[in-house]
Coordinates of C-alpha atoms and ligand atoms in Angstrom, one line a residue:
M1 CA 28.8 -11.2 33.2
S2 CA 29.8 -14.5 35.1
P3 CA 33.5 -15.3 35.2
V4 CA 34.5 -18.3 33.1
L5 CA 34.7 -21.6 34.9
K6 CA 37.8 -23.4 34.0
I7 CA 36.2 -26.9 34.7
T8 CA 37.7 -30.4 33.9
P9 CA 34.9 -32.4 32.2
I10 CA 34.1 -35.3 34.4
E11 CA 34.9 -37.8 31.5
E12 CA 38.3 -37.0 32.2
W13 CA 38.2 -38.3 35.8
L14 CA 35.6 -40.8 36.0
P15 CA 35.0 -43.9 33.7
V16 CA 32.0 -43.2 31.3
S17 CA 29.2 -45.6 30.6
D18 CA 25.9 -45.3 29.0
G19 CA 23.1 -43.3 30.7
P20 CA 23.7 -40.8 33.7
M21 CA 26.4 -41.0 36.1
I22 CA 25.0 -42.5 39.6
I23 CA 26.5 -41.7 43.0
A24 CA 25.2 -44.1 45.5
G25 CA 25.6 -45.1 49.1
P26 CA 24.0 -44.6 52.6
C27 CA 23.1 -41.1 54.1
S28 CA 25.6 -42.2 56.9
A29 CA 28.2 -44.9 57.5
E30 CA 26.8 -46.9 60.4
T31 CA 28.8 -50.3 60.6
E32 CA 31.4 -51.7 58.6
E33 CA 28.9 -54.5 57.7
Q34 CA 26.3 -52.1 56.4
V35 CA 28.8 -50.0 54.7
M36 CA 30.3 -53.1 53.0
A37 CA 26.7 -54.8 52.0
T38 CA 25.5 -51.3 50.5
A39 CA 29.0 -50.9 48.5
L40 CA 28.8 -54.5 47.3
G41 CA 25.1 -54.2 46.4
V42 CA 25.7 -50.8 44.4
S43 CA 28.9 -52.0 42.7
S44 CA 26.9 -54.6 40.5
I45 CA 25.0 -51.6 38.9
P46 CA 27.1 -50.2 36.1
Q47 CA 26.1 -46.7 36.1
V48 CA 27.3 -46.4 39.7
K49 CA 30.7 -44.7 39.7
I50 CA 31.0 -43.3 43.1
F51 CA 30.0 -44.8 46.4
R52 CA 28.9 -42.0 49.3
A53 CA 28.7 -42.1 53.0
G54 CA 28.7 -39.5 55.5
I55 CA 30.8 -40.0 58.6
W56 CA 30.6 -36.7 60.2
K57 CA 26.9 -36.0 60.5
P58 CA 26.3 -32.9 63.2
R59 CA 22.3 -33.1 63.4
T60 CA 20.1 -30.3 63.5
R61 CA 19.7 -30.9 67.4
P62 CA 22.3 -32.8 69.2
G63 CA 21.7 -36.0 70.7
A64 CA 20.9 -38.1 67.8
F65 CA 23.4 -40.3 65.9
E66 CA 26.3 -38.0 64.7
G67 CA 28.2 -40.2 62.4
V68 CA 30.9 -42.7 63.0
G69 CA 33.7 -40.1 62.5
T70 CA 37.5 -41.1 61.3
V71 CA 37.0 -45.1 61.7
G72 CA 34.3 -44.9 58.5
L73 CA 37.4 -43.6 56.4
T74 CA 38.9 -47.0 56.9
W75 CA 35.6 -48.9 55.7
L76 CA 35.5 -46.7 52.5
Q77 CA 39.2 -47.6 52.0
K78 CA 37.8 -51.1 52.0
V79 CA 35.2 -50.3 49.6
K80 CA 37.9 -49.1 47.2
E81 CA 39.7 -52.0 47.1
Q82 CA 36.8 -54.7 47.1
T83 CA 34.7 -53.0 44.5
G84 CA 36.9 -50.6 42.6
L85 CA 34.2 -47.9 43.2
L86 CA 35.6 -44.2 43.6
V87 CA 34.4 -43.0 47.3
T88 CA 33.2 -39.5 48.7
V89 CA 32.6 -38.2 51.9
E90 CA 31.1 -34.8 53.1
V91 CA 33.6 -32.4 54.7
A92 CA 32.9 -29.5 56.8
N93 CA 36.1 -28.4 57.8
P94 CA 39.8 -28.3 57.2
R95 CA 40.2 -31.3 59.6
H96 CA 37.8 -33.2 57.5
V97 CA 39.8 -32.4 54.4
Q98 CA 43.0 -33.5 55.8
E99 CA 41.6 -36.7 56.9
A100 CA 39.7 -37.6 53.8
L101 CA 43.0 -36.8 51.9
D102 CA 45.0 -39.0 54.4
H103 CA 42.7 -41.9 53.9
G104 CA 42.7 -41.9 49.8
V105 CA 39.1 -40.5 49.4
D106 CA 38.5 -39.8 45.8
V107 CA 36.0 -37.2 45.9
L108 CA 34.8 -34.5 48.5
W109 CA 31.6 -32.9 49.0
I110 CA 30.5 -29.9 50.8
G111 CA 26.9 -30.2 52.4
A112 CA 24.0 -27.5 52.2
R113 CA 24.7 -26.1 55.8
T114 CA 28.4 -25.4 55.0
V115 CA 27.9 -24.0 51.4
V116 CA 26.2 -21.2 53.1
N117 CA 29.2 -19.6 54.7
P118 CA 31.7 -18.2 52.4
F119 CA 34.5 -18.4 55.6
S120 CA 34.2 -22.2 55.5
I121 CA 34.3 -22.5 51.8
Q122 CA 37.7 -20.5 51.9
E123 CA 38.8 -22.6 54.8
I124 CA 38.1 -25.8 53.2
G125 CA 39.7 -24.5 49.7
E126 CA 42.8 -23.4 51.6
A127 CA 43.0 -26.9 53.2
I128 CA 42.7 -28.9 49.9
G129 CA 45.4 -26.7 48.5
N130 CA 47.2 -28.2 45.6
H131 CA 45.5 -31.6 45.7
D132 CA 43.8 -32.0 42.4
I133 CA 40.6 -33.8 43.8
P134 CA 37.0 -33.5 42.6
V135 CA 34.9 -31.3 44.7
M136 CA 30.8 -31.6 44.8
I137 CA 29.0 -28.5 45.9
K138 CA 25.7 -28.8 47.1
N139 CA 23.2 -26.1 46.9
P140 CA 22.7 -23.9 50.0
L141 CA 19.8 -24.6 52.3
N142 CA 18.0 -21.6 51.2
P143 CA 16.9 -20.8 47.6
D144 CA 19.9 -18.5 46.8
L145 CA 21.6 -18.9 43.5
K146 CA 24.3 -16.3 44.3
T147 CA 25.6 -18.1 47.5
W148 CA 25.6 -21.4 45.5
V149 CA 27.5 -19.8 42.6
G150 CA 29.8 -17.8 45.0
A151 CA 31.0 -21.2 46.5
I152 CA 31.7 -22.6 43.3
E153 CA 33.5 -19.4 41.9
R154 CA 35.7 -19.3 45.2
L155 CA 37.0 -22.8 44.8
N156 CA 37.5 -22.5 41.2
G157 CA 39.4 -19.3 41.6
M158 CA 41.5 -21.3 44.5
G159 CA 42.3 -23.7 41.5
L160 CA 39.9 -26.5 42.0
K161 CA 38.8 -27.5 38.3
K162 CA 37.1 -30.9 39.3
L163 CA 34.0 -29.4 40.3
I164 CA 30.3 -30.6 40.5
A165 CA 27.1 -28.9 41.7
V166 CA 24.7 -30.9 43.3
H167 CA 21.1 -29.9 43.3
R168 CA 19.4 -31.0 46.6
G169 CA 16.5 -28.8 46.9
F170 CA 15.8 -25.8 49.1
S171 CA 14.0 -25.3 52.5
F172 CA 10.8 -23.4 51.7
F173 CA 8.3 -22.0 53.9
N174 CA 5.2 -23.3 51.7
R175 CA 4.0 -26.6 52.7
S176 CA 5.1 -29.2 49.8
V177 CA 4.9 -32.8 49.3
Y178 CA 8.8 -32.3 49.1
R179 CA 11.4 -32.4 52.0
N180 CA 13.1 -29.8 50.0
A181 CA 11.4 -28.0 47.1
P182 CA 13.1 -28.6 43.9
M183 CA 12.7 -25.2 42.4
W184 CA 14.1 -26.6 39.1
E185 CA 14.5 -22.9 37.7
I186 CA 17.7 -22.4 40.2
P187 CA 19.4 -25.2 38.8
I188 CA 18.5 -24.4 35.1
E189 CA 19.7 -21.0 35.6
L190 CA 23.0 -22.1 37.2
K191 CA 23.4 -24.1 33.9
R192 CA 22.6 -21.4 31.7
M193 CA 25.2 -19.4 33.5
Y194 CA 27.9 -22.2 33.3
P195 CA 27.3 -24.8 30.5
N196 CA 30.5 -26.6 31.4
L197 CA 29.6 -27.1 34.9
P198 CA 28.1 -30.6 35.8
V199 CA 24.8 -30.5 37.6
V200 CA 24.1 -33.6 39.6
V201 CA 20.5 -34.0 41.2
D202 CA 20.1 -35.5 44.7
P203 CA 16.6 -36.6 44.6
S204 CA 16.9 -38.5 48.3
H205 CA 17.1 -34.8 49.9
I206 CA 14.6 -33.1 47.5
C207 CA 11.9 -35.8 48.1
G208 CA 12.4 -36.9 51.8
N209 CA 10.5 -40.2 51.0
R210 CA 11.1 -43.0 48.7
E211 CA 7.8 -42.7 46.7
L212 CA 8.5 -39.6 45.0
I213 CA 12.3 -40.5 44.1
P214 CA 11.8 -42.1 40.7
A215 CA 9.7 -39.3 39.2
T216 CA 12.3 -36.7 40.5
M217 CA 15.3 -38.7 39.0
Q218 CA 13.1 -38.9 35.4
K219 CA 12.6 -35.2 35.7
A220 CA 16.2 -34.4 36.3
L221 CA 17.3 -36.6 33.1
D222 CA 14.5 -34.8 31.2
L223 CA 16.1 -31.4 32.4
A224 CA 19.5 -32.6 30.9
M225 CA 21.1 -32.9 34.5
N226 CA 24.4 -34.8 34.3
G227 CA 24.1 -37.6 37.2
L228 CA 22.2 -38.4 40.2
M229 CA 23.2 -38.8 43.7
V230 CA 20.8 -41.2 45.4
E231 CA 21.1 -42.3 49.1
T232 CA 20.9 -46.1 49.3
H233 CA 21.1 -48.6 52.2
C234 CA 21.0 -51.9 52.7
N235 CA 18.4 -52.0 55.3
P236 CA 16.6 -48.5 55.1
A237 CA 14.1 -49.2 57.5
K238 CA 17.0 -49.8 60.2
A239 CA 19.0 -46.6 58.9
L240 CA 19.9 -44.1 61.7
T241 CA 19.6 -41.2 59.6
D242 CA 17.1 -40.2 56.7
K243 CA 15.6 -43.7 56.9
N244 CA 12.5 -42.8 54.7
Q245 CA 14.3 -41.5 51.6
Q246 CA 17.0 -44.3 51.3
V247 CA 16.6 -47.1 48.9
T248 CA 18.1 -50.6 48.8
P249 CA 20.7 -51.3 46.1
A250 CA 18.0 -53.7 44.2
H251 CA 15.3 -50.9 44.3
L252 CA 18.0 -48.6 42.8
A253 CA 18.8 -50.9 40.1
E254 CA 14.9 -51.4 39.5
I255 CA 14.4 -47.5 39.0
L256 CA 17.3 -47.1 37.0
S257 CA 16.2 -49.6 34.6
R258 CA 12.7 -47.7 34.1
L259 CA 14.5 -44.1 33.7
I260 CA 13.7 -43.2 29.8
L261 CA 16.9 -41.6 28.6
R262 CA 16.4 -38.9 26.1
R263 CA 19.1 -37.1 23.7
E264 CA 19.6 -33.5 24.1
S265 CA 19.7 -33.1 20.2
G266 CA 18.4 -35.3 17.4
N267 CA 19.1 -35.6 13.8
S268 CA 18.4 -32.6 11.0
E269 CA 14.9 -33.2 10.4
F270 CA 14.3 -33.3 14.3
S271 CA 16.3 -29.8 14.3
Y272 CA 14.7 -28.4 11.6
K273 CA 11.1 -28.9 13.3
L274 CA 12.5 -27.8 16.6
D275 CA 13.6 -24.6 15.0
E276 CA 10.4 -23.9 13.4
L277 CA 8.7 -24.5 16.7
R278 CA 10.9 -22.2 18.7
S279 CA 10.6 -19.4 16.1
E280 CA 6.9 -19.8 17.0
I281 CA 7.7 -19.3 20.6
D282 CA 9.9 -16.4 20.1
K283 CA 6.9 -14.6 18.1
L284 CA 4.7 -15.4 21.0
D285 CA 7.1 -14.2 23.6
E286 CA 7.5 -10.9 21.8
E287 CA 3.9 -10.3 21.7
L288 CA 3.5 -11.4 25.3
I289 CA 6.2 -8.5 26.4
D290 CA 4.5 -6.0 24.2
I291 CA 1.2 -6.8 25.8
L292 CA 2.6 -6.6 29.2
A293 CA 4.5 -3.2 28.6
Q294 CA 1.2 -2.0 27.0
R295 CA -0.5 -3.1 30.3
M296 CA 1.9 -1.2 32.4
K297 CA 1.6 2.1 30.5
V298 CA -2.5 1.7 31.3
V299 CA -1.2 0.8 34.9
E300 CA 0.5 3.9 35.0
E301 CA -2.3 6.0 33.6
I302 CA -4.4 4.6 36.2
G303 CA -2.0 5.7 38.6
I304 CA -1.9 9.0 37.5
Y305 CA -5.6 9.4 38.0
K306 CA -5.7 7.8 41.4
K307 CA -3.2 10.1 42.6
A308 CA -5.0 13.1 41.3
N309 CA -7.9 12.0 43.2
K310 CA -6.2 10.7 46.4
I311 CA -7.2 7.3 45.9
T312 CA -5.2 4.3 47.2
I313 CA -3.1 2.2 44.9
L314 CA -4.3 -1.1 46.1
Q315 CA -8.0 -1.8 45.6
L316 CA -8.7 -5.0 47.2
K317 CA -12.2 -5.5 45.9
R318 CA -11.2 -4.8 42.4
W319 CA -8.0 -7.2 42.6
N320 CA -9.8 -10.0 43.9
Q321 CA -12.6 -9.8 41.3
L322 CA -10.0 -9.4 38.7
A323 CA -7.7 -12.4 40.2
Q324 CA -11.1 -14.6 40.2
D325 CA -12.1 -13.8 36.6
R326 CA -8.4 -14.2 35.2
I327 CA -8.2 -17.6 37.0
E328 CA -11.5 -18.7 35.6
A329 CA -10.6 -17.7 32.1
G330 CA -7.4 -19.5 32.4
V331 CA -8.4 -22.4 33.7
K332 CA -10.9 -22.5 30.8
M333 CA -8.1 -22.2 28.3
G334 CA -6.2 -25.2 29.7
L335 CA -3.6 -23.4 32.1
S336 CA -3.1 -24.6 35.7
R337 CA -4.6 -22.5 38.7
E338 CA -1.0 -22.2 40.1
F339 CA 0.4 -21.0 37.1
I340 CA -2.2 -18.2 36.7
I341 CA -1.9 -17.1 40.2
K342 CA 1.8 -17.1 40.1
L343 CA 1.9 -15.0 37.0
L344 CA -1.1 -12.7 38.2
E345 CA 1.0 -11.9 41.4
S346 CA 3.8 -11.1 39.5
V347 CA 2.1 -8.7 37.3
H348 CA 0.1 -7.2 40.4
E349 CA 3.2 -6.7 42.2
E350 CA 4.9 -4.9 39.0
S351 CA 1.7 -2.7 38.6
I352 CA 1.5 -1.6 42.2
Q353 CA 5.2 -0.8 42.3
R354 CA 4.6 1.1 38.9
Q355 CA 1.8 3.4 40.7
I356 CA 4.0 3.9 43.9
D357 CA 6.4 5.4 41.3
V358 CA 3.7 7.6 39.9
M359 CA 2.8 8.7 43.7
N360 CA 6.5 9.3 44.5
R361 CA 7.3 11.4 41.2
E362 CA 7.7 14.8 41.7
E363 CA 5.4 17.1 39.8
S364 CA 7.5 19.0 37.3
Ligands
LIG1 C1 23.7 -35.7 52.9 O1 23.9 -35.9 51.7 O2 23.7 -36.8 53.7 C2 23.3 -34.3 53.6 C3 23.7 -34.5 55.0 O3 22.8 -33.6 52.7 P1 22.7 -32.1 52.7 O4 23.9 -31.3 53.0 O5 22.2 -31.8 51.3 O6 21.5 -31.7 53.5
LIG2 MN1 20.9 -37.8 54.3

């Protein structure tokens, strides 16, 4: 069982408005002019509540632009004064926390590279101490829910209650159109574990390019995520970091105006119909599980037979043939190729494990 998180609802510390809560601002603060121009641009969009800008930006390889450092905090103070937006920066160590607190930063965020390290999370939590400041926790680089949850639980255990998880996608060895694979099942599982923890989606780091951003934002809303963090720059072509994934304030406003907002629940007639369909799903899932269990029984019988005849578990020819047949059959039934392959691989892996268990079983 997961411990209960004590979370202060966002509405208690952030003004509410219709639609998702938006965090916007450049990947990096570069100059005072760029920060102010971007901030003024996004401040006219009603859903934008928080202005972001990275000021400490150690890069994967040294030598490139590494952020403007502390001077950027004075620009953020100006943003607050002139626009009324809350401001947020990434902090990666206790010195960053101290400087951010000294300059009146409203919200802190912890980046994907820092979240992987529980030592850093502990130090950051200690540096925050009794300051009741909201903290956004990005997912770690690798698709590891436990590390993400661990950082959230650690900070919550240290007394921080204004927490938001930020889904920014995961590095993934398979080639993909995304810079960081969204693997939506991971933030969905996080929501299942902690329904009271707000989850904000960062489509910029998921997509890595502007073109995929609108569809990813819509998907986030369709999955009932609680807000969006979108990298926004007054002149993306000239951005010193992440130039391909930043949008102008005007482009952000346009994307937001096209998003379709759906409710999480509807009227009673809707609920009734939904319940009916859900019970159909429950029944089908029950049958599916029953069939899988029956399949594994037959797999074990085959294992016993192979063992008795000293035959290898993996029979490549059979597996290739079977996979081809099932993919064809599935595609004919309207299932996607990728889905059947994933399903077959998972069933096959379990089947092999069952037969390994049979081989290793002591005869009684
Ligand atoms: C960022 O938000 O600019 C950033 C560095 O993100 P991440 O930590 O998700 O890579
Ligand atoms: Mn960035």
